[in-house]
């Protein structure tokens, strides 16, 4: 609740109507009292109350009538509240038309409690008064003229500041003129009851009227709608008649939107002028001369007797807000301030000021997604953008499953916010193809593989938290997919196989014969698996399960190891990799699949001093070594021959040979 007061506790404002689209009627809750309270150069008080939040609870207690009558205007837009008060507004103390003091109480609902702030501001005249000053406010018209009354001002009491009516004249009356016709005169009190205000200050006569009064008339000047109120104030003293002709004339043009520009128009000469008029224009309380205004993007043109001001919709100084119905929209609001100084042939100056709040229609705000997927990276990568700062992403549904998406780049799937230099932002979403939400489709016929991802983004418009969704579908198609290739490497102690980690590796399984290669199998058999982000390295040490041996001599032999790639689903063998390496022989005992056992053994410590390996035999004396050197012998024999006793340890075998 905000109320203005000076002497008595009068609630001045009890309701408000707004220009904004639906749902924006209530902006309330002040955080701290008016920190920005200026005397503006255009002879107005301005109070900016920032940081309001809509709590949906209440409405500003403003009566439109009282504000219009008294010279106040409260603008509530996009979470900001601005109060403008004329220097001649009700309850403002006026010292010689030079110093003005404005008092008001601001009552704020803060967590259900009323908090009152007593505020005041004293302003001295920033620029001298013109002979005539006309203000076209949003809710009223005000005209003040220099008082040139041949009559002394008499103050009866010191407090009695308003010398009204002028004491040397009596019986003031007002007569309105409409479309050239005089309406019957009425007394001032009757006029005041109808919402008009006449005020007599030390040096000026003031007239204020709301728009749309019965005595006003609307017309068109050079194609621009204009409202005019012509009030003739008169009084008689003996045979003198004193008259003041007030003409309040304002452009009613509401603004139009034309192809990226907000346009406002006013007739060039609402008041008589020679050709040398001066124009200033600005947004949100600022006012600059025409030349500087042009540099800031205003386009001020004259055409067929009208002044036309064009502003790019995103010009600096605007307010904007996102809005969602079926899709995302944005509208832009301009607090236009326009001033014209006109000088007539008698060198009398009229300063004409307009305050206008212009709003664009809801302009569609395009939302797009950009497919940044690079198939080799093994993930979907999609950019969603670009949003103004009051729109945020809150959730993502991937193929119908609400995904726990965190805004970090380490999780998977991951979302990162990307801030663009022009104050917009977007989001990059990365979903690995192997993520369980991704739909896989394999066409054996085409040898093609397809990943499908439907994304349903949930976005909200702040601060109302209005949701909307954006949908997109991604597909990644792979053709000629083949099983991963194994790259074998021989070493002294065994064979290693390197497999590059690829996005499709999980479609296949590696097996050794019929046995699936798992970490458990590897541990059991003494294989080692090393996996990093690049590749997987399987090392099978010599003599572990799965080797085949050939051409064994005392100096060397061949060892082979085979790895099969099987279809993960059908278990069919898709490819096989056999690697044969040459190893040097020291001692060994191996069996081959055709039922032969081959043994190379160092006999030096078992032989008598003069003995030679060539003279040894197995238990069966006919089984002689195939090959010998100074210390070693190589025996090769069928498993069921040579009286062999099958044991696992070489030493036992040797003992049984020699016994
Ligand atoms: C105006 O406000 C100031 C504080 O902001 C206060 O000190 C001063 O007394 C007030 N003056 C009047 C006349 O209320
Ligand atoms: C100016 O007015 C004339 C006559 O009314 C009209 O023909 C012309 O189109 C107008 N020019 C523009 C730019 O509106
Ligand atoms: C993740 O983001 C941080 C900063 O937000 C950046 O330093 C880091 O390099 C990023 N990591 C990756 C893998 O993109
Ligand atoms: C903001 O910048 C982005 C990236 O440069 C651009 O695509 C977008 O159109 C710009 N948006 C506006 C409103 O200027
Ligand atoms: C997108 O998700 C929202 C809820 O998260 C749901 O209401 C809406 O129907 C979804 N849209 C589509 C087209 O699936
Ligand atoms: C997205 O990008 C990928 C990789 O470049 C491409 O295969 C796919 O066809 C694109 N389009 C869609 C709609 O996913
Ligand atoms: C190896 O690591 C990659 C990436 O770190 C992973 O995708 C793959 O599933 C891992 N392979 C095995 C067999 O653990």
mmCIF file of N, CA and C in Angstrom, residues 158-256:
data_model
loop_
_atom_site.group_PDB
_atom_site.id
_atom_site.type_symbol
_atom_site.label_atom_id
_atom_site.label_comp_id
_atom_site.label_asym_id
_atom_site.label_seq_id
_atom_site.Cartn_x
_atom_site.Cartn_y
_atom_site.Cartn_z
ATOM 1 N N UNK A 158 -0.078 34.305 7.593
ATOM 2 C CA UNK A 158 1.179 33.770 7.076
ATOM 3 C C UNK A 158 0.992 32.366 6.486
ATOM 4 N N UNK A 159 0.191 31.592 7.163
ATOM 5 C CA UNK A 159 -0.034 30.215 6.721
ATOM 6 C C UNK A 159 -0.860 30.132 5.446
ATOM 7 N N UNK A 160 -1.582 31.174 5.259
ATOM 8 C CA UNK A 160 -2.548 31.141 4.172
ATOM 9 C C UNK A 160 -1.825 31.361 2.855
ATOM 10 N N UNK A 161 -1.249 30.266 2.340
ATOM 11 C CA UNK A 161 -0.330 30.451 1.226
ATOM 12 C C UNK A 161 -1.041 30.630 -0.100
ATOM 13 N N UNK A 162 -2.141 29.978 -0.220
ATOM 14 C CA UNK A 162 -2.807 30.087 -1.508
ATOM 15 C C UNK A 162 -3.763 31.262 -1.477
ATOM 16 N N UNK A 163 -3.415 32.259 -2.258
ATOM 17 C CA UNK A 163 -4.237 33.458 -2.284
ATOM 18 C C UNK A 163 -5.296 33.228 -3.333
ATOM 19 N N UNK A 164 -6.349 32.676 -2.870
ATOM 20 C CA UNK A 164 -7.321 32.179 -3.828
ATOM 21 C C UNK A 164 -8.723 32.339 -3.273
ATOM 22 N N UNK A 165 -9.573 32.950 -3.915
ATOM 23 C CA UNK A 165 -9.331 33.660 -5.180
ATOM 24 C C UNK A 165 -8.627 34.996 -4.935
ATOM 25 N N UNK A 166 -8.039 35.503 -6.014
ATOM 26 C CA UNK A 166 -7.340 36.786 -5.900
ATOM 27 C C UNK A 166 -8.293 37.795 -5.262
ATOM 28 N N UNK A 167 -7.779 38.407 -4.241
ATOM 29 C CA UNK A 167 -8.723 39.178 -3.433
ATOM 30 C C UNK A 167 -9.293 40.397 -4.135
ATOM 31 N N UNK A 168 -8.496 40.937 -5.090
ATOM 32 C CA UNK A 168 -9.028 42.156 -5.687
ATOM 33 C C UNK A 168 -10.071 41.865 -6.750
ATOM 34 N N UNK A 169 -10.183 40.612 -7.097
ATOM 35 C CA UNK A 169 -11.282 40.259 -7.985
ATOM 36 C C UNK A 169 -12.234 39.391 -7.207
ATOM 37 N N UNK A 170 -13.406 39.404 -7.610
ATOM 38 C CA UNK A 170 -14.340 38.569 -6.890
ATOM 39 C C UNK A 170 -15.184 37.813 -7.898
ATOM 40 N N UNK A 171 -15.812 36.826 -7.425
ATOM 41 C CA UNK A 171 -16.720 36.052 -8.226
ATOM 42 C C UNK A 171 -16.092 35.563 -9.529
ATOM 43 N N UNK A 172 -15.110 34.706 -9.375
ATOM 44 C CA UNK A 172 -14.484 34.081 -10.542
ATOM 45 C C UNK A 172 -15.442 33.065 -11.139
ATOM 46 N N UNK A 173 -15.400 33.029 -12.442
ATOM 47 C CA UNK A 173 -16.211 32.040 -13.135
ATOM 48 C C UNK A 173 -15.392 31.413 -14.246
ATOM 49 N N UNK A 174 -15.824 30.272 -14.665
ATOM 50 C CA UNK A 174 -15.124 29.641 -15.779
ATOM 51 C C UNK A 174 -16.120 29.293 -16.865
ATOM 52 N N UNK A 175 -15.631 29.491 -18.068
ATOM 53 C CA UNK A 175 -16.486 29.192 -19.208
ATOM 54 C C UNK A 175 -15.667 28.297 -20.137
ATOM 55 N N UNK A 176 -16.203 27.144 -20.463
ATOM 56 C CA UNK A 176 -15.484 26.251 -21.380
ATOM 57 C C UNK A 176 -15.930 26.523 -22.795
ATOM 58 N N UNK A 177 -15.002 26.307 -23.691
ATOM 59 C CA UNK A 177 -15.291 26.528 -25.094
ATOM 60 C C UNK A 177 -15.025 25.205 -25.801
ATOM 61 N N UNK A 178 -16.000 24.774 -26.566
ATOM 62 C CA UNK A 178 -15.803 23.493 -27.224
ATOM 63 C C UNK A 178 -16.175 23.637 -28.683
ATOM 64 N N UNK A 179 -15.219 23.318 -29.548
ATOM 65 C CA UNK A 179 -15.427 23.414 -31.001
ATOM 66 C C UNK A 179 -16.034 24.770 -31.382
ATOM 67 N N UNK A 180 -15.428 25.816 -30.844
ATOM 68 C CA UNK A 180 -15.862 27.173 -31.197
ATOM 69 C C UNK A 180 -17.100 27.651 -30.478
ATOM 70 N N UNK A 181 -17.695 26.763 -29.673
ATOM 71 C CA UNK A 181 -18.928 27.148 -28.984
ATOM 72 C C UNK A 181 -18.658 27.417 -27.521
ATOM 73 N N UNK A 182 -19.247 28.493 -27.013
ATOM 74 C CA UNK A 182 -19.106 28.775 -25.587
ATOM 75 C C UNK A 182 -20.138 27.984 -24.820
ATOM 76 N N UNK A 183 -19.701 27.314 -23.786
ATOM 77 C CA UNK A 183 -20.643 26.620 -22.916
ATOM 78 C C UNK A 183 -21.033 27.583 -21.802
ATOM 79 N N UNK A 184 -22.142 27.359 -21.164
ATOM 80 C CA UNK A 184 -22.567 28.302 -20.112
ATOM 81 C C UNK A 184 -21.531 28.379 -18.999
ATOM 82 N N UNK A 185 -21.251 29.581 -18.501
ATOM 83 C CA UNK A 185 -20.265 29.738 -17.425
ATOM 84 C C UNK A 185 -20.699 29.025 -16.161
ATOM 85 N N UNK A 186 -19.715 28.634 -15.377
ATOM 86 C CA UNK A 186 -20.037 28.014 -14.082
ATOM 87 C C UNK A 186 -19.099 28.578 -13.029
ATOM 88 N N UNK A 187 -19.505 28.416 -11.806
ATOM 89 C CA UNK A 187 -18.662 28.923 -10.725
ATOM 90 C C UNK A 187 -17.452 28.014 -10.574
ATOM 91 N N UNK A 188 -16.397 28.558 -9.937
ATOM 92 C CA UNK A 188 -15.190 27.760 -9.752
ATOM 93 C C UNK A 188 -15.450 26.533 -8.896
ATOM 94 N N UNK A 189 -16.300 26.687 -7.900
ATOM 95 C CA UNK A 189 -16.521 25.528 -7.033
ATOM 96 C C UNK A 189 -17.214 24.415 -7.800
ATOM 97 N N UNK A 190 -18.090 24.797 -8.724
ATOM 98 C CA UNK A 190 -18.743 23.771 -9.529
ATOM 99 C C UNK A 190 -17.718 23.092 -10.450
ATOM 100 N N UNK A 191 -16.849 23.919 -11.027
ATOM 101 C CA UNK A 191 -15.801 23.365 -11.904
ATOM 102 C C UNK A 191 -14.905 22.412 -11.120
ATOM 103 N N UNK A 192 -14.562 22.806 -9.894
ATOM 104 C CA UNK A 192 -13.700 21.938 -9.090
ATOM 105 C C UNK A 192 -14.396 20.633 -8.745
ATOM 106 N N UNK A 193 -15.686 20.711 -8.512
ATOM 107 C CA UNK A 193 -16.441 19.486 -8.228
ATOM 108 C C UNK A 193 -16.424 18.556 -9.437
ATOM 109 N N UNK A 194 -16.245 19.136 -10.624
ATOM 110 C CA UNK A 194 -16.209 18.303 -11.837
ATOM 111 C C UNK A 194 -14.806 17.791 -12.146
ATOM 112 N N UNK A 195 -13.843 18.052 -11.270
ATOM 113 C CA UNK A 195 -12.508 17.477 -11.452
ATOM 114 C C UNK A 195 -11.473 18.447 -11.978
ATOM 115 N N UNK A 196 -11.854 19.705 -12.203
ATOM 116 C CA UNK A 196 -10.875 20.690 -12.671
ATOM 117 C C UNK A 196 -10.196 21.333 -11.474
ATOM 118 N N UNK A 197 -8.966 21.744 -11.662
ATOM 119 C CA UNK A 197 -8.280 22.477 -10.599
ATOM 120 C C UNK A 197 -7.778 23.794 -11.167
ATOM 121 N N UNK A 198 -8.082 24.870 -10.467
ATOM 122 C CA UNK A 198 -7.494 26.172 -10.783
ATOM 123 C C UNK A 198 -6.699 26.603 -9.581
ATOM 124 N N UNK A 199 -5.526 27.088 -9.811
ATOM 125 C CA UNK A 199 -4.666 27.438 -8.690
ATOM 126 C C UNK A 199 -3.978 28.763 -9.009
ATOM 127 N N UNK A 200 -3.824 29.583 -7.981
ATOM 128 C CA UNK A 200 -3.192 30.884 -8.159
ATOM 129 C C UNK A 200 -1.989 30.920 -7.248
ATOM 130 N N UNK A 201 -0.825 30.914 -7.804
ATOM 131 C CA UNK A 201 0.366 30.977 -6.960
ATOM 132 C C UNK A 201 0.884 32.402 -6.997
ATOM 133 N N UNK A 202 2.069 32.604 -6.401
ATOM 134 C CA UNK A 202 2.605 33.967 -6.375
ATOM 135 C C UNK A 202 2.717 34.566 -7.769
ATOM 136 N N UNK A 203 3.214 33.735 -8.687
ATOM 137 C CA UNK A 203 3.488 34.316 -9.997
ATOM 138 C C UNK A 203 2.775 33.635 -11.139
ATOM 139 N N UNK A 204 1.971 32.618 -10.819
ATOM 140 C CA UNK A 204 1.407 31.863 -11.940
ATOM 141 C C UNK A 204 -0.043 31.487 -11.688
ATOM 142 N N UNK A 205 -0.715 31.258 -12.805
ATOM 143 C CA UNK A 205 -2.070 30.723 -12.750
ATOM 144 C C UNK A 205 -2.022 29.317 -13.331
ATOM 145 N N UNK A 206 -2.643 28.390 -12.616
ATOM 146 C CA UNK A 206 -2.520 26.981 -13.000
ATOM 147 C C UNK A 206 -3.895 26.404 -13.273
ATOM 148 N N UNK A 207 -3.954 25.599 -14.320
ATOM 149 C CA UNK A 207 -5.190 24.892 -14.651
ATOM 150 C C UNK A 207 -4.832 23.433 -14.910
ATOM 151 N N UNK A 208 -5.602 22.551 -14.288
ATOM 152 C CA UNK A 208 -5.323 21.128 -14.503
ATOM 153 C C UNK A 208 -6.628 20.391 -14.752
ATOM 154 N N UNK A 209 -6.592 19.487 -15.709
ATOM 155 C CA UNK A 209 -7.805 18.726 -16.031
ATOM 156 C C UNK A 209 -7.462 17.284 -16.376
ATOM 157 N N UNK A 210 -8.253 16.350 -15.908
ATOM 158 C CA UNK A 210 -8.076 14.969 -16.388
ATOM 159 C C UNK A 210 -8.483 14.892 -17.859
ATOM 160 N N UNK A 211 -8.086 13.815 -18.510
ATOM 161 C CA UNK A 211 -8.539 13.602 -19.887
ATOM 162 C C UNK A 211 -10.007 13.170 -19.878
ATOM 163 N N UNK A 212 -10.642 13.381 -21.002
ATOM 164 C CA UNK A 212 -11.988 12.838 -21.204
ATOM 165 C C UNK A 212 -13.077 13.529 -20.412
ATOM 166 N N UNK A 213 -12.857 14.792 -20.049
ATOM 167 C CA UNK A 213 -13.898 15.543 -19.349
ATOM 168 C C UNK A 213 -15.027 15.895 -20.323
ATOM 169 N N UNK A 214 -16.221 16.115 -19.802
ATOM 170 C CA UNK A 214 -17.346 16.442 -20.712
ATOM 171 C C UNK A 214 -17.112 17.721 -21.510
ATOM 172 N N UNK A 215 -16.304 18.622 -20.971
ATOM 173 C CA UNK A 215 -16.096 19.891 -21.671
ATOM 174 C C UNK A 215 -14.931 19.841 -22.649
ATOM 175 N N UNK A 216 -14.309 18.678 -22.754
ATOM 176 C CA UNK A 216 -13.166 18.591 -23.662
ATOM 177 C C UNK A 216 -13.673 18.218 -25.043
ATOM 178 N N UNK A 217 -12.850 18.424 -26.044
ATOM 179 C CA UNK A 217 -13.210 17.865 -27.344
ATOM 180 C C UNK A 217 -12.014 17.220 -28.001
ATOM 181 N N UNK A 218 -12.356 16.160 -28.716
ATOM 182 C CA UNK A 218 -11.310 15.402 -29.384
ATOM 183 C C UNK A 218 -11.381 15.718 -30.849
ATOM 184 N N UNK A 219 -10.245 15.873 -31.438
ATOM 185 C CA UNK A 219 -10.216 16.221 -32.851
ATOM 186 C C UNK A 219 -9.008 15.544 -33.464
ATOM 187 N N UNK A 220 -8.788 15.817 -34.714
ATOM 188 C CA UNK A 220 -7.603 15.289 -35.371
ATOM 189 C C UNK A 220 -6.851 16.449 -35.977
ATOM 190 N N UNK A 221 -5.578 16.508 -35.698
ATOM 191 C CA UNK A 221 -4.771 17.552 -36.316
ATOM 192 C C UNK A 221 -3.716 16.844 -37.147
ATOM 193 N N UNK A 222 -3.753 17.082 -38.434
ATOM 194 C CA UNK A 222 -2.819 16.435 -39.373
ATOM 195 C C UNK A 222 -2.782 14.918 -39.168
ATOM 196 N N UNK A 223 -3.948 14.373 -38.957
ATOM 197 C CA UNK A 223 -4.035 12.915 -38.834
ATOM 198 C C UNK A 223 -3.702 12.373 -37.467
ATOM 199 N N UNK A 224 -3.425 13.250 -36.486
ATOM 200 C CA UNK A 224 -3.093 12.773 -35.145
ATOM 201 C C UNK A 224 -4.236 13.135 -34.203
ATOM 202 N N UNK A 225 -4.739 12.179 -33.413
ATOM 203 C CA UNK A 225 -5.814 12.516 -32.473
ATOM 204 C C UNK A 225 -5.303 13.454 -31.378
ATOM 205 N N UNK A 226 -6.123 14.429 -31.073
ATOM 206 C CA UNK A 226 -5.717 15.458 -30.122
ATOM 207 C C UNK A 226 -6.899 15.722 -29.206
ATOM 208 N N UNK A 227 -6.608 15.925 -27.925
ATOM 209 C CA UNK A 227 -7.674 16.343 -27.019
ATOM 210 C C UNK A 227 -7.401 17.779 -26.592
ATOM 211 N N UNK A 228 -8.465 18.590 -26.606
ATOM 212 C CA UNK A 228 -8.317 20.003 -26.262
ATOM 213 C C UNK A 228 -9.335 20.355 -25.182
ATOM 214 N N UNK A 229 -8.854 21.056 -24.155
ATOM 215 C CA UNK A 229 -9.778 21.656 -23.194
ATOM 216 C C UNK A 229 -9.458 23.144 -23.173
ATOM 217 N N UNK A 230 -10.448 23.939 -23.475
ATOM 218 C CA UNK A 230 -10.254 25.390 -23.501
ATOM 219 C C UNK A 230 -11.115 25.994 -22.396
ATOM 220 N N UNK A 231 -10.433 26.505 -21.352
ATOM 221 C CA UNK A 231 -11.156 27.068 -20.210
ATOM 222 C C UNK A 231 -10.858 28.555 -20.137
ATOM 223 N N UNK A 232 -11.904 29.340 -20.124
ATOM 224 C CA UNK A 232 -11.712 30.789 -19.993
ATOM 225 C C UNK A 232 -12.156 31.182 -18.595
ATOM 226 N N UNK A 233 -11.174 31.667 -17.856
ATOM 227 C CA UNK A 233 -11.425 32.038 -16.473
ATOM 228 C C UNK A 233 -11.646 33.544 -16.465
ATOM 229 N N UNK A 234 -12.677 33.999 -15.845
ATOM 230 C CA UNK A 234 -12.883 35.448 -15.856
ATOM 231 C C UNK A 234 -13.470 35.946 -14.545
ATOM 232 N N UNK A 235 -13.220 37.236 -14.334
ATOM 233 C CA UNK A 235 -13.731 37.869 -13.130
ATOM 234 C C UNK A 235 -13.963 39.343 -13.458
ATOM 235 N N UNK A 236 -14.739 39.932 -12.657
ATOM 236 C CA UNK A 236 -15.102 41.327 -12.932
ATOM 237 C C UNK A 236 -14.820 42.143 -11.682
ATOM 238 N N UNK A 237 -14.228 43.332 -11.893
ATOM 239 C CA UNK A 237 -14.124 44.285 -10.796
ATOM 240 C C UNK A 237 -14.572 45.614 -11.363
ATOM 241 N N UNK A 238 -15.634 46.118 -10.806
ATOM 242 C CA UNK A 238 -16.310 47.287 -11.364
ATOM 243 C C UNK A 238 -16.485 47.087 -12.851
ATOM 244 N N UNK A 239 -15.918 47.985 -13.606
ATOM 245 C CA UNK A 239 -16.136 47.846 -15.052
ATOM 246 C C UNK A 239 -15.011 47.122 -15.754
ATOM 247 N N UNK A 240 -13.998 46.592 -14.957
ATOM 248 C CA UNK A 240 -12.965 45.787 -15.612
ATOM 249 C C UNK A 240 -13.380 44.331 -15.609
ATOM 250 N N UNK A 241 -13.126 43.683 -16.708
ATOM 251 C CA UNK A 241 -13.283 42.228 -16.732
ATOM 252 C C UNK A 241 -11.910 41.640 -16.973
ATOM 253 N N UNK A 242 -11.551 40.731 -16.105
ATOM 254 C CA UNK A 242 -10.234 40.102 -16.234
ATOM 255 C C UNK A 242 -10.438 38.676 -16.732
ATOM 256 N N UNK A 243 -9.711 38.305 -17.808
ATOM 257 C CA UNK A 243 -9.909 36.977 -18.406
ATOM 258 C C UNK A 243 -8.579 36.278 -18.611
ATOM 259 N N UNK A 244 -8.578 34.977 -18.367
ATOM 260 C CA UNK A 244 -7.398 34.158 -18.684
ATOM 261 C C UNK A 244 -7.872 33.029 -19.586
ATOM 262 N N UNK A 245 -7.152 32.887 -20.676
ATOM 263 C CA UNK A 245 -7.545 31.855 -21.651
ATOM 264 C C UNK A 245 -6.588 30.671 -21.515
ATOM 265 N N UNK A 246 -7.064 29.597 -20.899
ATOM 266 C CA UNK A 246 -6.237 28.391 -20.765
ATOM 267 C C UNK A 246 -6.581 27.431 -21.903
ATOM 268 N N UNK A 247 -5.575 27.030 -22.623
ATOM 269 C CA UNK A 247 -5.817 25.997 -23.635
ATOM 270 C C UNK A 247 -4.912 24.818 -23.319
ATOM 271 N N UNK A 248 -5.526 23.694 -22.988
ATOM 272 C CA UNK A 248 -4.750 22.473 -22.782
ATOM 273 C C UNK A 248 -4.973 21.612 -24.009
ATOM 274 N N UNK A 249 -3.893 21.295 -24.693
ATOM 275 C CA UNK A 249 -4.020 20.583 -25.966
ATOM 276 C C UNK A 249 -2.918 19.526 -26.031
ATOM 277 N N UNK A 250 -3.321 18.282 -26.141
ATOM 278 C CA UNK A 250 -2.333 17.204 -26.090
ATOM 279 C C UNK A 250 -2.604 16.163 -27.163
ATOM 280 N N UNK A 251 -1.522 15.603 -27.675
ATOM 281 C CA UNK A 251 -1.651 14.492 -28.624
ATOM 282 C C UNK A 251 -2.089 13.255 -27.865
ATOM 283 N N UNK A 252 -3.090 12.573 -28.414
ATOM 284 C CA UNK A 252 -3.556 11.338 -27.775
ATOM 285 C C UNK A 252 -2.999 10.104 -28.461
ATOM 286 N N UNK A 253 -2.074 10.328 -29.361
ATOM 287 C CA UNK A 253 -1.546 9.199 -30.127
ATOM 288 C C UNK A 253 -0.953 8.168 -29.163
ATOM 289 N N UNK A 254 -1.431 6.945 -29.276
ATOM 290 C CA UNK A 254 -1.040 5.926 -28.293
ATOM 291 C C UNK A 254 0.257 5.221 -28.646
ATOM 292 N N UNK A 255 0.787 5.534 -29.802
ATOM 293 C CA UNK A 255 2.002 4.838 -30.221
ATOM 294 C C UNK A 255 1.636 3.680 -31.114
ATOM 295 N N UNK A 256 2.493 3.413 -32.063
ATOM 296 C CA UNK A 256 2.243 2.264 -32.928
ATOM 297 C C UNK A 256 3.561 1.548 -33.129
#
